[in-house]
PDB file of C-alpha atoms in Angstrom:
ATOM      1  CA  LYS D  26       1.219  -3.300  -0.847  1.00  0.00           C
ATOM      2  CA  ALA D  27       0.596   0.375  -0.004  1.00  0.00           C
ATOM      3  CA  VAL D  28       3.765   0.484   2.099  1.00  0.00           C
ATOM      4  CA  ALA D  29       5.809  -1.224  -0.641  1.00  0.00           C
ATOM      5  CA  LYS D  30       4.474   1.228  -3.241  1.00  0.00           C
ATOM      6  CA  THR D  31       5.521   4.148  -1.053  1.00  0.00           C
ATOM      7  CA  LEU D  32       8.959   2.640  -0.447  1.00  0.00           C
ATOM      8  CA  CYS D  33       9.465   2.256  -4.211  1.00  0.00           C
ATOM      9  CA  GLY D  34       8.379   5.847  -4.798  1.00  0.00           C
ATOM     10  CA  PHE D  35      10.911   7.162  -2.286  1.00  0.00           C
ATOM     11  CA  MET D  36      13.713   4.839  -3.463  1.00  0.00           C
ATOM     12  CA  ASN D  37      13.187   5.849  -7.089  1.00  0.00           C
ATOM     13  CA  SER D  38      13.175   9.529  -6.186  1.00  0.00           C
ATOM     14  CA  THR D  39      15.229  11.350  -3.551  1.00  0.00           C
ATOM     15  CA  GLY D  40      14.381   9.268  -0.478  1.00  0.00           C
ATOM     16  CA  GLY D  41      12.336  10.379   2.499  1.00  0.00           C
ATOM     17  CA  TYR D  42      10.449   9.207   5.563  1.00  0.00           C
ATOM     18  CA  LEU D  43       7.372   7.038   5.957  1.00  0.00           C
ATOM     19  CA  PHE D  44       5.452   6.877   9.230  1.00  0.00           C
ATOM     20  CA  ILE D  45       3.317   3.819   9.948  1.00  0.00           C
ATOM     21  CA  GLY D  46       0.801   4.392  12.737  1.00  0.00           C
ATOM     22  CA  ILE D  47       0.185   8.074  11.954  1.00  0.00           C
ATOM     23  CA  SER D  48      -2.940   9.136  10.068  1.00  0.00           C
ATOM     24  CA  ASP D  49      -2.906  11.666   7.227  1.00  0.00           C
ATOM     25  CA  THR D  50      -4.220  14.223   9.725  1.00  0.00           C
ATOM     26  CA  GLY D  51      -1.282  13.614  12.088  1.00  0.00           C
ATOM     27  CA  GLU D  52      -3.184  11.570  14.667  1.00  0.00           C
ATOM     28  CA  ALA D  53      -1.226   8.767  16.316  1.00  0.00           C
ATOM     29  CA  SER D  54      -3.078   5.488  15.868  1.00  0.00           C
ATOM     30  CA  GLY D  55      -0.031   3.344  16.572  1.00  0.00           C
ATOM     31  CA  ILE D  56       0.918  -0.052  15.188  1.00  0.00           C
ATOM     32  CA  ASP D  57      -0.667  -2.256  17.869  1.00  0.00           C
ATOM     33  CA  ASP D  58      -3.531  -3.310  15.568  1.00  0.00           C
ATOM     34  CA  ASP D  59      -0.996  -4.265  12.883  1.00  0.00           C
ATOM     35  CA  ILE D  60       1.050  -6.259  15.382  1.00  0.00           C
ATOM     36  CA  HIS D  61      -2.011  -8.213  16.574  1.00  0.00           C
ATOM     37  CA  LEU D  62      -2.637  -9.398  12.987  1.00  0.00           C
ATOM     38  CA  LEU D  63       0.759 -11.099  12.846  1.00  0.00           C
ATOM     39  CA  SER D  64       1.637 -14.633  13.897  1.00  0.00           C
ATOM     40  CA  LYS D  65       4.530 -13.248  15.989  1.00  0.00           C
ATOM     41  CA  LYS D  66       2.753 -10.484  17.949  1.00  0.00           C
ATOM     42  CA  THR D  67       5.793  -8.458  18.993  1.00  0.00           C
ATOM     43  CA  LEU D  68       7.724  -5.449  17.747  1.00  0.00           C
ATOM     44  CA  ASP D  69      10.322  -7.880  16.416  1.00  0.00           C
ATOM     45  CA  GLY D  70       7.546  -9.709  14.560  1.00  0.00           C
ATOM     46  CA  PHE D  71       6.394  -6.396  13.084  1.00  0.00           C
ATOM     47  CA  LEU D  72       9.888  -5.593  11.816  1.00  0.00           C
ATOM     48  CA  SER D  73      10.300  -9.122  10.436  1.00  0.00           C
ATOM     49  CA  ALA D  74       6.974  -8.788   8.584  1.00  0.00           C
ATOM     50  CA  PHE D  75       8.054  -5.373   7.264  1.00  0.00           C
ATOM     51  CA  TYR D  76      11.291  -6.767   5.833  1.00  0.00           C
ATOM     52  CA  GLN D  77       9.358  -9.711   4.363  1.00  0.00           C
ATOM     53  CA  VAL D  78       7.132  -7.249   2.480  1.00  0.00           C
ATOM     54  CA  VAL D  79      10.241  -5.518   1.107  1.00  0.00           C
ATOM     55  CA  SER D  80      11.732  -8.865   0.082  1.00  0.00           C
ATOM     56  CA  ASP D  81       8.532 -10.227  -1.492  1.00  0.00           C
ATOM     57  CA  LEU D  82       7.256  -7.124  -3.302  1.00  0.00           C
ATOM     58  CA  ILE D  83      10.425  -5.157  -4.125  1.00  0.00           C
ATOM     59  CA  GLY D  84      13.408  -7.485  -3.638  1.00  0.00           C
ATOM     60  CA  LYS D  85      15.589  -8.383  -0.690  1.00  0.00           C
ATOM     61  CA  GLU D  86      18.508  -6.477  -2.225  1.00  0.00           C
ATOM     62  CA  PHE D  87      16.529  -3.262  -1.597  1.00  0.00           C
ATOM     63  CA  SER D  88      16.431  -3.845   2.175  1.00  0.00           C
ATOM     64  CA  GLN D  89      19.657  -1.841   2.466  1.00  0.00           C
ATOM     65  CA  TYR D  90      17.742   1.333   1.536  1.00  0.00           C
ATOM     66  CA  VAL D  91      15.121   1.125   4.312  1.00  0.00           C
ATOM     67  CA  HIS D  92      15.792   1.858   7.975  1.00  0.00           C
ATOM     68  CA  PRO D  93      12.740   1.264  10.197  1.00  0.00           C
ATOM     69  CA  GLU D  94      12.700   2.384  13.811  1.00  0.00           C
ATOM     70  CA  ILE D  95       9.966   1.872  16.386  1.00  0.00           C
ATOM     71  CA  ILE D  96       9.422   5.029  18.419  1.00  0.00           C
ATOM     72  CA  ASP D  97       6.991   6.283  21.069  1.00  0.00           C
ATOM     73  CA  PHE D  98       4.797   9.141  19.844  1.00  0.00           C
ATOM     74  CA  LYS D  99       1.869  10.518  21.839  1.00  0.00           C
ATOM     75  CA  SER D 100       1.765   7.384  24.015  1.00  0.00           C
ATOM     76  CA  LYS D 101       1.646   5.095  20.958  1.00  0.00           C
ATOM     77  CA  LYS D 102       4.254   2.929  19.266  1.00  0.00           C
ATOM     78  CA  ILE D 103       4.758   3.998  15.658  1.00  0.00           C
ATOM     79  CA  CYS D 104       7.214   2.977  12.982  1.00  0.00           C
ATOM     80  CA  CYS D 105       9.377   5.670  11.377  1.00  0.00           C
ATOM     81  CA  ILE D 106      11.141   4.449   8.234  1.00  0.00           C
ATOM     82  CA  LYS D 107      13.981   6.396   6.671  1.00  0.00           C
ATOM     83  CA  ILE D 108      14.225   5.513   2.982  1.00  0.00           C
ATOM     84  CA  ASP D 109      17.387   6.203   1.019  1.00  0.00           C
ATOM     85  CA  PRO D 110      17.342   6.802  -2.734  1.00  0.00           C
ATOM     86  CA  SER D 111      18.348   3.564  -4.445  1.00  0.00           C
ATOM     87  CA  SER D 112      21.219   3.163  -6.866  1.00  0.00           C
ATOM     88  CA  ARG D 113      19.029   1.198  -9.292  1.00  0.00           C
ATOM     89  CA  PRO D 114      15.315   1.129 -10.159  1.00  0.00           C
ATOM     90  CA  ALA D 115      12.972  -0.350  -7.543  1.00  0.00           C
ATOM     91  CA  TRP D 116       9.981  -2.057  -9.175  1.00  0.00           C
ATOM     92  CA  LEU D 117       6.889  -3.160  -7.273  1.00  0.00           C
ATOM     93  CA  SER D 118       6.173  -6.789  -8.120  1.00  0.00           C
ATOM     94  CA  GLU D 119       2.920  -8.555  -7.429  1.00  0.00           C
ATOM     95  CA  THR D 120       1.778 -11.807  -9.030  1.00  0.00           C
ATOM     96  CA  GLY D 121       4.194 -11.449 -11.925  1.00  0.00           C
ATOM     97  CA  ALA D 122       3.211  -7.878 -12.842  1.00  0.00           C
ATOM     98  CA  TYR D 123       5.608  -4.980 -12.311  1.00  0.00           C
ATOM     99  CA  ALA D 124       4.848  -1.327 -11.611  1.00  0.00           C
ATOM    100  CA  PHE D 125       7.174   1.647 -11.317  1.00  0.00           C
ATOM    101  CA  PHE D 126       6.457   4.497  -8.890  1.00  0.00           C
ATOM    102  CA  ILE D 127       8.077   7.844  -8.175  1.00  0.00           C
ATOM    103  CA  ARG D 128       7.405  10.336  -5.422  1.00  0.00           C
ATOM    104  CA  VAL D 129       5.601  13.483  -6.600  1.00  0.00           C
ATOM    105  CA  GLY D 130       4.965  15.954  -3.811  1.00  0.00           C
ATOM    106  CA  ASN D 131       3.233  14.079  -1.010  1.00  0.00           C
ATOM    107  CA  SER D 132       2.068  11.101  -3.087  1.00  0.00           C
ATOM    108  CA  ASN D 133       3.348   8.222  -5.189  1.00  0.00           C
ATOM    109  CA  ARG D 134       2.615   8.203  -8.885  1.00  0.00           C
ATOM    110  CA  PRO D 135       2.821   5.221 -11.220  1.00  0.00           C
ATOM    111  CA  LEU D 136       4.606   5.706 -14.520  1.00  0.00           C
ATOM    112  CA  ASN D 137       3.538   3.940 -17.688  1.00  0.00           C
ATOM    113  CA  ALA D 138       6.123   1.932 -19.647  1.00  0.00           C
ATOM    114  CA  LYS D 139       7.307   4.883 -21.761  1.00  0.00           C
ATOM    115  CA  GLU D 140       7.508   7.253 -18.783  1.00  0.00           C
ATOM    116  CA  ALA D 141       9.276   4.642 -16.636  1.00  0.00           C
ATOM    117  CA  ASN D 142      11.821   3.922 -19.375  1.00  0.00           C
ATOM    118  CA  GLU D 143      12.635   7.610 -19.824  1.00  0.00           C
ATOM    119  CA  TYR D 144      12.818   8.183 -16.068  1.00  0.00           C
ATOM    120  CA  VAL D 145      15.077   5.167 -15.485  1.00  0.00           C
ATOM    121  CA  MET D 146      17.383   6.203 -18.333  1.00  0.00           C
ATOM    122  CA  GLY D 147      17.674   9.714 -16.918  1.00  0.00           C
ATOM    123  CA  ARG D 148      17.940   8.848 -13.228  1.00  0.00           C
ATOM    124  CA  PHE D 149      19.856   5.565 -13.190  1.00  0.00           C
ATOM    125  CA  ALA D 150      21.831   5.353 -16.454  1.00  0.00           C
ATOM    126  CA  ALA D 151      25.603   5.638 -16.110  1.00  0.00           C
ATOM    127  CA  LYS D 152      26.779   9.089 -17.091  1.00  0.00           C
TER     128      LYS D 152
END
C-alpha cells in the first residue's frame, strides 16, 4: 500500500523516481527480503507482484506510467521505478474506499474531497 500511495502521489503530480531497497538514510538494504516473501522467489516474481499491486490498488490502466528496473547498488539488488505524470487522476483504492494523493516535497499528502476536487479540476480538466 505504501508503494501504491507513492506511485499515486507522483502520477498525480509531476512524476519522479521511487527506490525500493534503499532506506531513507540512503543505505542499500536491497529487495531480497521482499523477494523471499513471494510465491515466485525471483526478480521476475518481484516485478509481477509490483505490477499486481498497481493493478489492484490503482488500476491496470496506470501501469503505462510506471517503469521499474532492477539495478545493482552497493552489492545489493534494488528496484528503481521511474513514474510519469498521468493524464488522468490516479486514485488509491482499498476495500472500496478511495484516497487521492499528491507529491509535496519529499512526501505524499492525502487531499480531502474538496481539495481533491479542486486539484483534479485544475490539473486534469480540459483547457
